[in-house]
Amino acid sequence: LSPLCYADALTPAQALSYTRAGELHFSADGKQLVYVASSYLWDALPRIRVVDVATGNNREITPSGKSERAPQWAPDGSLAFLSTRGGKVQVYLLPPGADEPTALTAQKYGVERFRCSPDGTRIAYLAKDDAASAEDSGPQVADRESILPRLWVLDPKSQSKRRLGPDGYRIDEFEWLDAMHLLVVASDRPRLDEFTTGVYRVSVADGRMHLVSQPPQPFDGLAVSPDGRRFAVRATGAGGPLPRDLFVGAVKDGRLAIVSEPAGMASADVRWRDPGTVWLLLNEGFDRRIYRLATGAAPARIDLPLSVAAFDVARDGTLAFVGEDYAHLPQLYLRGRDGAIRQLGELQQGWTGGDLAATQIFRTESADGLSIEAALMIPTAPASGKQPLVLLVHGGPAANFSAGYGWEIAWAQVLASNGYQVLMVNPRGSTGYSEAFVKANRGDWGGGDYRDLMTVLDVVLARGRTDRARLGIGGWSYGGEMSAWAITQTGRFKAAVVGAGVFDQQAEFETENEPQFDAWYFGTPWEQPEVFARNSPATYIRNARTPTLILGGANDSSNPVGQSTGLYRALKHFGVETEMVLYPGEGHSPRRLAYNIDMFERILAWYGQHLQPEPGPP
């Protein structure tokens, strides 16, 4: 691999040394905050940390090399969580003042999720039956009901457990209504590759399920009010491709109404601390903001100086949040009831990358007049002439670039520190805008969204500080697919990086996990073959001439590895310079630090070879 262009540039290892935080939860008395930290420094295995709110002191409870997540406070101050410290994922409980937790479950195949009952006397959890056949040996019969996870209720004191609900249902989410009832999201037709879930009420006494509501499909994010009388889900108010609108309804009759405001923004997370108040995290373009929705009052936006990655609210209204933007790495903050904000400890203890590159967020009109938001990252080192540029495309498509620091932004920051401008666009189909905007690329991947990308690129080129002869493109997932698409439509890019992309829409639909999302965009390939062909880079691949680096996880089930090998073989067939690197044991998003460093080094070398950024000072 070729060396970096700048002697003091941000290295891949440094760029990946950041830590993110999520799953924030205040203890009942508000004196402690638990959260889950994740970093490539430990191969992205999640770790649980507890913060003393008064002092900001962090205490990590996860042993090295183990994975722990889903922390929940019990009423007595005990901390329950999922852990691999004994092998398979089980529910563990750490009593107040104890040094070591105790395993509460011993499921043969591990536990997928759990919830503590409001009175702390029971734990509900989702796990396969111990009698289920293994999925890694013997004949594998498709859609076997025996491998579906089951809902169990455990009494920790007596260690007695029993299963709730009948056969024939797939249960995805659940929350306690009261000590004797749960609300669950389940499907009574689990064999179908379609959205068929509903909200059901389950009795602990007899295990029976009663349908409460069938929200618009798809939906997720089940939440229950503190008094157990109402529930909320994220669904779609206008038949969109992903859950984004917050619906609230009464458990008694199941009727739902949209409450998320301001209209058009996408709901990301919700907290319900008293029956009359909902705290909502909204995607607003490149920002994520918190709103307080109180019954009978107008939505109130919480004044915070940074974009919010995760949050929680204590009973007294104190707000804990992870704040970040393009100039600030993620950190934990506390906002008191008086509005004063202070940092809670130091999240980025492993960071050695120095300052981040400056980023300019701007808007422009696409070819049809649609307003498109974008961000341009400026190289950290000055150049004597015009600079090369890489157009970085986000995943999704129903996702977006947000002001902050994650894997995609680490990619961008490495490039910027090595002399590249990096352009990041939220084209039509991105979330964080109106429902009409996120639906605007239905059946049209590579149409209006591609024109949005090219229009914004032309606006940046018109500024006169970019070298038109040294343009690159790259991205992961949908971003990889759009990069593959772009090299079949134009020769203006001199280098491309396609990460975990889609090459042939029909082949991907027939082999991917959860094809119902693609069915919303395209229908099915057996009924709409021309739509799948029109939206596939494979259809136009004979036009490609751009040198292309292909990356992916060998065990990817979202965009299976055959998509990468198909693109690779086609490019070789047509004499296009290409290289493919697959990472064994990795899925759609590789997690091992060594593999991610290797990817970033290869990306730098590929762009360096074909775009030749100006050498920096010695």
XYZ file of C-alpha atoms in Angstrom:
618
model
C 0.000 0.000 0.000
C 1.249 3.470 -0.828
C 2.192 5.806 2.053
C 0.045 8.720 3.161
C 0.410 11.965 1.240
C 0.975 14.114 4.337
C 3.465 13.303 7.061
C 1.203 14.655 9.830
C -2.108 13.496 8.311
C -4.791 11.662 10.258
C -3.946 7.971 9.957
C -6.603 5.265 9.546
C -5.734 3.940 13.003
C -6.199 7.389 14.526
C -9.414 8.059 12.610
C -10.899 4.813 13.957
C -9.843 5.411 17.569
C -13.068 7.249 18.469
C -15.779 6.050 20.879
C -19.525 6.346 20.462
C -22.166 6.152 23.193
C -25.823 5.126 23.191
C -28.577 3.475 25.237
C -28.505 6.174 27.927
C -30.626 5.488 31.030
C -30.915 7.430 34.282
C -31.343 5.515 37.534
C -34.649 6.108 39.322
C -33.084 8.660 41.693
C -31.249 10.412 38.838
C -27.875 10.019 40.550
C -26.422 7.552 38.073
C -26.437 7.271 34.294
C -25.697 4.053 32.451
C -24.745 3.917 28.786
C -23.243 1.613 26.183
C -19.882 2.554 24.669
C -18.569 1.162 21.391
C -15.207 1.590 19.687
C -13.193 -0.092 16.962
C -10.359 -0.082 19.501
C -12.063 -3.168 20.944
C -13.508 -4.449 17.627
C -16.797 -2.590 18.176
C -17.841 -4.897 21.030
C -20.273 -2.854 23.156
C -19.312 -2.106 26.766
C -21.433 -0.837 29.642
C -20.353 2.166 31.697
C -21.959 3.789 34.732
C -21.521 7.528 35.368
C -21.820 9.289 38.699
C -23.901 12.296 37.655
C -22.528 14.562 40.390
C -18.849 13.990 39.637
C -18.844 12.744 36.034
C -16.736 9.721 37.039
C -17.139 6.776 34.627
C -16.950 3.151 35.775
C -16.766 0.430 33.143
C -18.298 -2.876 34.260
C -17.623 -4.957 31.130
C -14.635 -7.333 31.188
C -12.137 -7.029 28.339
C -13.067 -9.066 25.283
C -16.732 -9.403 26.280
C -19.857 -7.837 24.808
C -22.532 -6.197 26.985
C -25.563 -4.121 26.065
C -29.229 -3.268 26.806
C -28.724 -1.961 30.376
C -31.870 -1.424 32.469
C -32.324 -0.204 36.024
C -34.485 -2.290 38.331
C -36.652 -0.468 40.918
C -34.270 -1.431 43.753
C -31.266 0.148 41.993
C -29.910 -3.106 40.557
C -28.595 -2.985 37.002
C -29.715 -5.679 34.548
C -28.091 -6.164 31.150
C -27.219 -8.633 28.399
C -23.712 -10.088 28.514
C -21.479 -12.674 26.852
C -19.224 -13.026 29.898
C -20.404 -16.631 30.388
C -20.459 -17.600 26.691
C -23.892 -17.183 25.101
C -25.743 -13.896 25.621
C -27.651 -14.075 28.923
C -29.403 -11.648 31.286
C -27.197 -10.586 34.196
C -28.035 -8.623 37.343
C -25.639 -6.392 39.285
C -27.086 -5.463 42.725
C -26.223 -2.083 44.297
C -22.729 -2.161 45.776
C -21.855 -5.551 44.264
C -18.622 -6.114 42.367
C -19.767 -8.974 40.149
C -23.123 -9.632 38.458
C -25.095 -12.877 38.543
C -26.550 -14.619 35.502
C -30.347 -14.795 35.671
C -30.863 -16.881 32.528
C -29.164 -19.927 31.062
C -30.755 -20.269 27.626
C -29.025 -22.756 25.333
C -29.024 -20.342 22.383
C -28.801 -17.153 24.405
C -31.207 -14.242 24.963
C -32.075 -11.665 22.287
C -33.739 -8.964 24.410
C -35.371 -8.501 27.811
C -37.379 -6.120 29.993
C -37.713 -5.835 33.777
C -41.277 -5.624 35.101
C -42.319 -2.296 36.687
C -42.347 -3.829 40.206
C -39.024 -5.606 39.677
C -40.395 -9.066 40.451
C -40.175 -10.541 36.955
C -38.117 -10.414 33.798
C -39.570 -10.963 30.337
C -37.146 -12.048 27.664
C -36.984 -13.292 24.091
C -35.066 -16.493 23.355
C -35.271 -19.667 21.306
C -36.502 -22.777 23.009
C -33.661 -24.952 24.267
C -35.244 -27.845 22.360
C -34.899 -26.030 19.015
C -32.518 -27.590 16.505
C -29.201 -25.844 15.872
C -28.867 -23.610 12.829
C -25.237 -24.474 12.195
C -25.537 -28.234 11.749
C -27.780 -30.778 10.061
C -30.417 -30.191 7.373
C -31.660 -26.605 7.414
C -35.379 -26.398 6.662
C -36.426 -22.899 5.635
C -38.870 -20.983 7.832
C -38.954 -23.563 10.603
C -41.245 -22.358 13.369
C -39.085 -24.159 15.928
C -36.265 -21.624 15.494
C -38.459 -18.567 16.166
C -37.571 -16.772 19.405
C -40.173 -17.242 22.153
C -41.380 -14.884 24.866
C -40.590 -16.051 28.406
C -41.301 -14.665 31.872
C -38.857 -15.436 34.675
C -39.228 -15.058 38.437
C -35.579 -14.491 39.516
C -36.233 -15.462 43.142
C -37.749 -18.869 42.434
C -35.951 -19.301 39.082
C -39.279 -20.466 37.633
C -39.970 -19.527 34.041
C -42.731 -20.128 31.553
C -43.461 -19.296 27.971
C -46.141 -16.810 26.908
C -48.101 -16.722 23.666
C -49.209 -19.426 21.222
C -47.259 -21.091 18.432
C -47.267 -19.500 14.987
C -46.202 -15.987 16.006
C -42.903 -14.186 15.565
C -42.335 -11.669 18.363
C -40.092 -8.685 17.620
C -40.537 -6.220 20.514
C -42.251 -6.111 23.903
C -42.796 -3.788 26.867
C -44.500 -4.199 30.257
C -47.897 -2.517 30.724
C -48.122 -3.463 34.401
C -46.988 -6.322 36.629
C -49.324 -8.790 34.902
C -49.509 -7.668 31.263
C -47.151 -7.001 28.364
C -47.549 -5.267 25.033
C -45.784 -7.013 22.144
C -45.086 -6.403 18.468
C -45.674 -9.684 16.674
C -46.562 -11.248 13.334
C -49.041 -14.085 12.931
C -47.605 -14.840 9.463
C -43.862 -15.098 10.038
C -43.210 -17.081 6.846
C -44.168 -14.144 4.622
C -41.459 -11.759 3.404
C -43.830 -8.892 4.021
C -44.663 -6.407 6.781
C -47.383 -8.192 8.778
C -46.871 -7.125 12.390
C -49.409 -5.878 14.898
C -49.485 -4.752 18.536
C -50.827 -7.383 20.948
C -51.661 -7.449 24.661
C -50.382 -10.512 26.501
C -51.530 -11.750 29.900
C -48.897 -13.172 32.229
C -51.592 -15.224 33.949
C -52.678 -17.303 30.946
C -50.292 -16.295 28.125
C -53.078 -15.352 25.738
C -52.555 -12.680 23.071
C -55.195 -10.115 22.086
C -54.780 -7.791 19.104
C -54.686 -4.145 20.176
C -53.716 -2.279 17.011
C -52.308 -2.672 13.512
C -50.261 0.481 12.868
C -49.263 1.486 9.334
C -46.501 -0.783 8.045
C -43.612 -0.855 8.655
C -43.420 0.235 12.298
C -41.068 -0.167 15.263
C -39.929 1.524 18.476
C -42.680 0.315 20.811
C -42.926 2.455 23.959
C -45.442 2.448 26.840
C -46.535 5.400 28.976
C -45.562 5.267 32.679
C -49.182 4.602 33.698
C -49.536 1.769 31.157
C -52.596 3.295 29.512
C -51.062 4.447 26.244
C -48.430 3.235 23.833
C -46.365 4.738 21.026
C -44.739 3.383 17.866
C -42.806 4.844 14.975
C -44.704 4.230 11.744
C -45.357 6.031 8.487
C -48.160 8.505 8.035
C -48.064 8.507 4.239
C -47.010 5.019 3.197
C -43.292 5.716 3.272
C -40.467 3.188 3.169
C -39.419 3.410 6.823
C -40.830 4.214 10.262
C -40.451 7.953 10.889
C -43.670 9.386 12.388
C -44.511 9.011 16.087
C -47.980 7.556 16.657
C -49.622 7.424 20.096
C -52.716 5.434 20.983
C -54.716 4.105 23.930
C -54.165 0.476 24.904
C -57.909 0.200 25.524
C -59.022 0.753 21.922
C -55.777 0.821 19.886
C -56.641 3.988 17.963
C -53.547 5.850 16.815
C -52.791 9.483 16.009
C -49.603 11.159 14.760
C -48.091 13.433 17.411
C -44.587 14.063 16.048
C -43.914 17.713 15.351
C -42.769 19.756 13.605
C -44.346 18.101 10.609
C -41.983 16.593 8.087
C -39.125 15.730 10.436
C -38.207 12.114 11.109
C -38.495 10.630 14.601
C -35.328 8.873 15.781
C -36.007 8.059 19.441
C -38.528 8.701 22.225
C -38.536 8.913 26.030
C -41.724 8.855 28.123
C -41.108 9.956 31.711
C -44.602 11.024 32.815
C -47.996 10.223 31.229
C -48.466 13.707 29.792
C -45.015 14.369 28.339
C -43.076 12.763 25.505
C -39.472 13.676 24.706
C -38.679 13.164 21.046
C -35.409 13.070 19.095
C -35.905 14.276 15.526
C -33.712 14.098 12.441
C -33.586 17.593 10.948
C -31.332 17.325 7.922
C -27.742 17.308 9.159
C -28.866 17.910 12.773
C -30.659 15.816 15.384
C -32.706 17.847 17.869
C -34.779 17.101 20.990
C -38.367 18.302 21.382
C -40.628 18.173 24.424
C -44.241 17.304 23.602
C -46.584 18.020 26.511
C -50.328 17.441 26.373
C -52.137 20.666 25.480
C -48.943 22.619 24.744
C -47.036 23.494 21.590
C -43.926 21.399 20.855
C -40.914 22.918 22.598
C -37.457 22.551 21.068
C -34.703 22.088 23.632
C -31.905 24.572 23.104
C -28.685 22.557 22.745
C -25.414 23.650 21.111
C -24.690 20.312 19.382
C -26.429 17.658 17.342
C -27.751 14.810 19.524
C -26.766 11.183 18.933
C -28.599 9.720 21.971
C -30.355 10.985 25.105
C -32.359 10.268 28.250
C -34.437 12.346 30.643
C -34.490 12.001 34.428
C -37.722 12.274 36.405
C -36.896 15.853 37.418
C -36.347 16.932 33.785
C -32.548 16.773 33.792
C -31.354 15.846 30.328
C -28.356 13.656 29.470
C -27.257 13.559 25.851
C -24.449 12.607 23.514
C -23.554 15.786 21.635
C -21.477 16.051 18.466
C -21.057 17.892 15.183
C -18.441 18.069 12.431
C -16.108 20.056 14.684
C -16.691 18.035 17.875
C -16.261 14.341 18.599
C -19.101 12.692 20.578
C -19.146 13.527 24.294
C -21.574 12.984 27.164
C -23.294 16.127 28.448
C -25.789 16.991 31.178
C -28.352 19.768 30.817
C -29.831 20.830 34.139
C -33.351 22.123 34.673
C -31.902 25.653 34.611
C -30.523 25.073 31.096
C -26.875 24.942 32.171
C -24.815 22.346 30.273
C -21.727 20.528 31.495
C -19.678 17.637 30.137
C -19.801 14.293 31.950
C -16.300 12.868 31.955
C -14.211 12.187 28.851
C -15.646 9.784 26.277
C -12.777 10.063 23.772
C -9.968 8.711 25.923
C -8.435 6.785 23.012
C -8.495 9.668 20.520
C -5.130 10.769 19.124
C -6.257 12.351 15.857
C -6.113 16.009 16.792
C -8.473 18.620 15.342
C -11.121 17.776 12.757
C -11.381 19.249 9.270
C -13.724 22.182 8.747
C -17.071 21.420 7.079
C -19.470 23.773 5.320
C -23.175 22.857 5.152
C -25.142 24.437 2.310
C -28.252 24.059 0.134
C -28.767 24.183 -3.597
C -31.537 23.426 -6.069
C -31.469 20.237 -8.095
C -32.310 20.088 -11.792
C -36.063 19.982 -11.087
C -35.967 22.687 -8.409
C -35.929 20.385 -5.378
C -33.871 21.832 -2.519
C -30.913 19.578 -1.639
C -28.717 19.899 1.458
C -25.031 19.001 1.366
C -21.773 19.401 3.250
C -18.284 20.090 1.914
C -15.308 19.055 4.028
C -12.227 21.187 3.406
C -8.692 19.721 3.409
C -6.822 20.477 6.615
C -3.588 21.343 4.808
C -3.456 24.254 2.337
C -2.770 23.524 -1.336
C -1.047 25.724 -3.890
C -3.454 24.733 -6.654
C -6.854 23.219 -7.163
C -7.673 20.230 -4.975
C -8.966 16.747 -5.804
C -12.460 15.883 -4.553
C -14.221 12.679 -3.491
C -18.015 12.522 -3.636
C -18.978 10.356 -0.643
C -22.496 8.825 -0.807
C -24.303 7.706 2.366
C -25.976 4.332 2.930
C -29.697 3.732 3.005
C -31.111 5.110 0.800
C -33.512 6.130 3.590
C -30.646 7.384 5.780
C -28.652 10.604 5.806
C -25.387 12.313 6.605
C -25.563 13.862 10.078
C -23.235 16.352 11.688
C -21.089 14.219 13.960
C -18.441 11.549 13.850
C -19.035 7.945 12.805
C -17.544 5.461 10.376
C -18.510 7.333 7.183
C -17.245 10.621 8.624
C -14.002 8.943 9.713
C -13.565 7.966 6.043
C -14.154 11.600 5.061
C -11.812 13.011 7.710
C -8.971 10.712 6.622
C -9.382 11.942 3.049
C -9.582 15.596 4.094
C -6.398 15.320 6.134
C -4.678 13.891 3.067
C -5.517 16.767 0.742
C -8.973 15.878 -0.619
C -12.151 17.877 -0.573
C -15.014 15.574 0.477
C -18.550 16.276 -0.687
C -21.440 14.689 1.251
C -24.960 15.076 -0.148
C -28.386 14.131 1.206
C -30.156 13.469 -2.124
C -33.849 12.742 -2.546
C -34.680 9.540 -0.698
C -32.706 10.635 2.381
C -34.403 10.807 5.750
C -34.440 13.899 7.961
C -36.653 15.834 5.579
C -40.303 15.579 4.498
C -42.138 12.330 3.828
C -42.425 13.364 0.180
C -38.645 13.821 0.051
C -37.873 10.360 1.437
C -40.348 8.791 -1.033
C -39.035 10.739 -4.043
C -36.722 7.960 -5.293
C -39.274 5.138 -5.229
C -38.541 2.877 -8.172
C -35.942 5.384 -9.335
C -32.561 4.610 -7.790
C -30.047 6.210 -10.110
C -32.596 8.678 -11.466
C -33.438 11.808 -9.515
C -31.070 10.905 -6.680
C -28.141 10.562 -9.094
C -29.025 13.906 -10.719
C -29.093 15.490 -7.232
C -25.558 14.243 -6.595
C -24.285 15.516 -9.935
C -26.022 18.889 -9.561
C -24.454 19.538 -6.162
C -21.081 18.395 -7.489
C -21.361 20.900 -10.343
C -22.162 23.682 -7.853
C -18.960 22.906 -5.944
C -16.926 22.722 -9.154
C -18.239 26.143 -10.175
C -16.548 27.662 -7.136
C -13.246 27.137 -8.928
C -11.228 25.529 -6.134
C -11.648 21.908 -7.269
C -9.678 20.079 -9.954
C -12.233 18.702 -12.430
C -9.684 16.184 -13.667
C -9.255 14.607 -10.207
C -12.713 13.528 -9.050
C -13.461 10.353 -7.129
C -16.614 8.730 -5.784
C -17.245 6.194 -3.033
C -19.655 4.874 -0.444
C -20.949 1.893 1.502
C -24.196 -0.081 0.994
C -26.527 2.239 -0.959
C -23.517 4.558 -1.217
C -21.579 1.702 -2.805
C -24.457 0.986 -5.151
C -24.650 4.635 -6.255
C -20.897 4.608 -6.830
C -21.289 1.518 -9.024
C -24.188 3.241 -10.786
C -22.217 6.453 -11.369
C -19.355 4.724 -13.171
C -21.899 3.309 -15.650
C -23.364 6.773 -16.332
C -20.344 9.081 -16.564
C -16.618 9.051 -17.113
C -15.928 12.122 -14.992
C -14.790 10.057 -11.980
C -11.210 8.812 -12.172
C -11.494 6.445 -9.178
C -14.360 4.716 -7.361
C -14.724 2.747 -4.136
C -17.741 0.430 -3.922
C -18.327 -0.908 -0.407
C -20.971 -3.632 0.171
C -22.992 -2.332 -2.766
C -25.711 -3.778 -4.992
C -24.902 -4.730 -8.564
C -27.997 -6.664 -9.710
C -31.254 -5.738 -7.957
C -33.052 -8.975 -8.816
C -30.235 -11.237 -7.658
C -29.941 -9.235 -4.455
C -33.702 -9.420 -3.802
C -33.609 -13.188 -4.193
C -30.739 -13.697 -1.727
C -30.847 -10.841 0.811
C -32.248 -10.735 4.315
C -35.579 -8.852 4.675
C -36.421 -8.205 0.997
C -39.678 -6.487 1.992
C -37.850 -3.150 2.185
C -36.779 -3.424 -1.458
C -40.278 -4.595 -2.358
C -41.589 -1.191 -1.222
C -39.293 0.526 -3.723
C -39.489 -1.876 -6.684
C -42.242 -4.465 -6.190
C -40.980 -7.984 -6.877
C -38.643 -8.980 -9.732
C -41.090 -11.616 -10.979
C -43.836 -9.031 -11.434
C -41.747 -5.931 -12.239
C -38.591 -7.248 -13.975
C -38.159 -4.079 -15.995
C -38.093 -1.950 -12.804
C -35.366 -4.115 -11.276
C -33.340 -4.008 -14.486
C -33.706 -0.233 -14.836
C -32.425 0.262 -11.274
C -29.434 -2.106 -11.561
C -25.852 -1.027 -12.310
C -25.481 -4.441 -13.986
C -27.728 -3.321 -16.843
C -25.300 -0.571 -17.871
C -21.980 -2.008 -16.724
C -20.570 -2.220 -20.275
C -20.265 1.607 -20.120
C -17.918 1.581 -17.101
C -14.295 2.720 -17.489
C -13.464 3.991 -13.970
C -10.851 2.125 -11.889
C -12.890 0.603 -9.051
C -11.946 -0.792 -5.637
C -14.572 -3.221 -4.269
C -14.819 -3.957 -0.518
C -17.205 -6.084 1.523
C -17.848 -8.546 4.329
C -17.778 -12.191 3.266
C -20.810 -12.974 5.477
C -22.955 -10.010 4.443
C -26.656 -10.961 4.509
C -28.003 -7.480 3.675
C -26.176 -7.061 0.358
C -24.812 -10.599 -0.110
C -21.252 -11.012 -1.276
C -22.387 -12.188 -4.715
C -23.152 -8.534 -5.483
C -19.479 -7.642 -5.026
C -18.210 -10.630 -6.974
C -20.683 -9.907 -9.777
C -19.422 -6.348 -10.153
C -15.823 -7.535 -9.957
C -16.268 -10.131 -12.697
C -18.118 -7.705 -14.963
C -15.432 -5.029 -14.637
C -12.704 -7.584 -15.357
C -14.650 -8.818 -18.373
C -14.819 -5.326 -19.861
C -11.159 -4.598 -19.150
C -11.701 -2.070 -16.355
C -9.010 -1.810 -13.682
C -10.467 -3.277 -10.499
C -9.539 -4.875 -7.200
C -11.807 -6.740 -4.765
C -11.080 -7.317 -1.071
C -13.446 -9.363 1.104
C -13.171 -9.697 4.875
C -13.877 -13.174 6.316
C -16.331 -13.491 9.193
C -17.665 -9.967 8.678
C -21.224 -8.956 7.853
C -22.637 -5.838 6.245
C -20.548 -3.539 8.464
C -17.115 -4.994 9.326
C -16.331 -4.574 13.020
C -12.731 -5.724 13.536
C -10.268 -2.870 13.974
C -7.578 -4.539 11.844
C -9.977 -4.990 8.931
C -11.222 -1.400 9.137
C -7.680 -0.048 9.197
C -6.899 -2.211 6.188
C -9.957 -0.837 4.345
C -9.033 2.781 5.029
C -5.440 2.204 3.961
C -6.596 0.599 0.703
C -9.055 3.438 0.085
C -6.301 6.021 0.577
C -3.944 4.109 -1.696
C -6.590 3.704 -4.417
C -7.498 7.373 -4.509
C -3.834 8.316 -4.181
C -2.915 6.171 -7.171
C -5.630 7.536 -9.446
C -6.240 11.091 -8.204
C -2.686 11.950 -7.132
C -3.323 14.622 -4.478
C -0.687 17.302 -4.154
C 2.130 16.148 -1.830
C 2.097 17.881 1.519
C 5.034 19.510 3.303
C 7.732 17.143 4.585
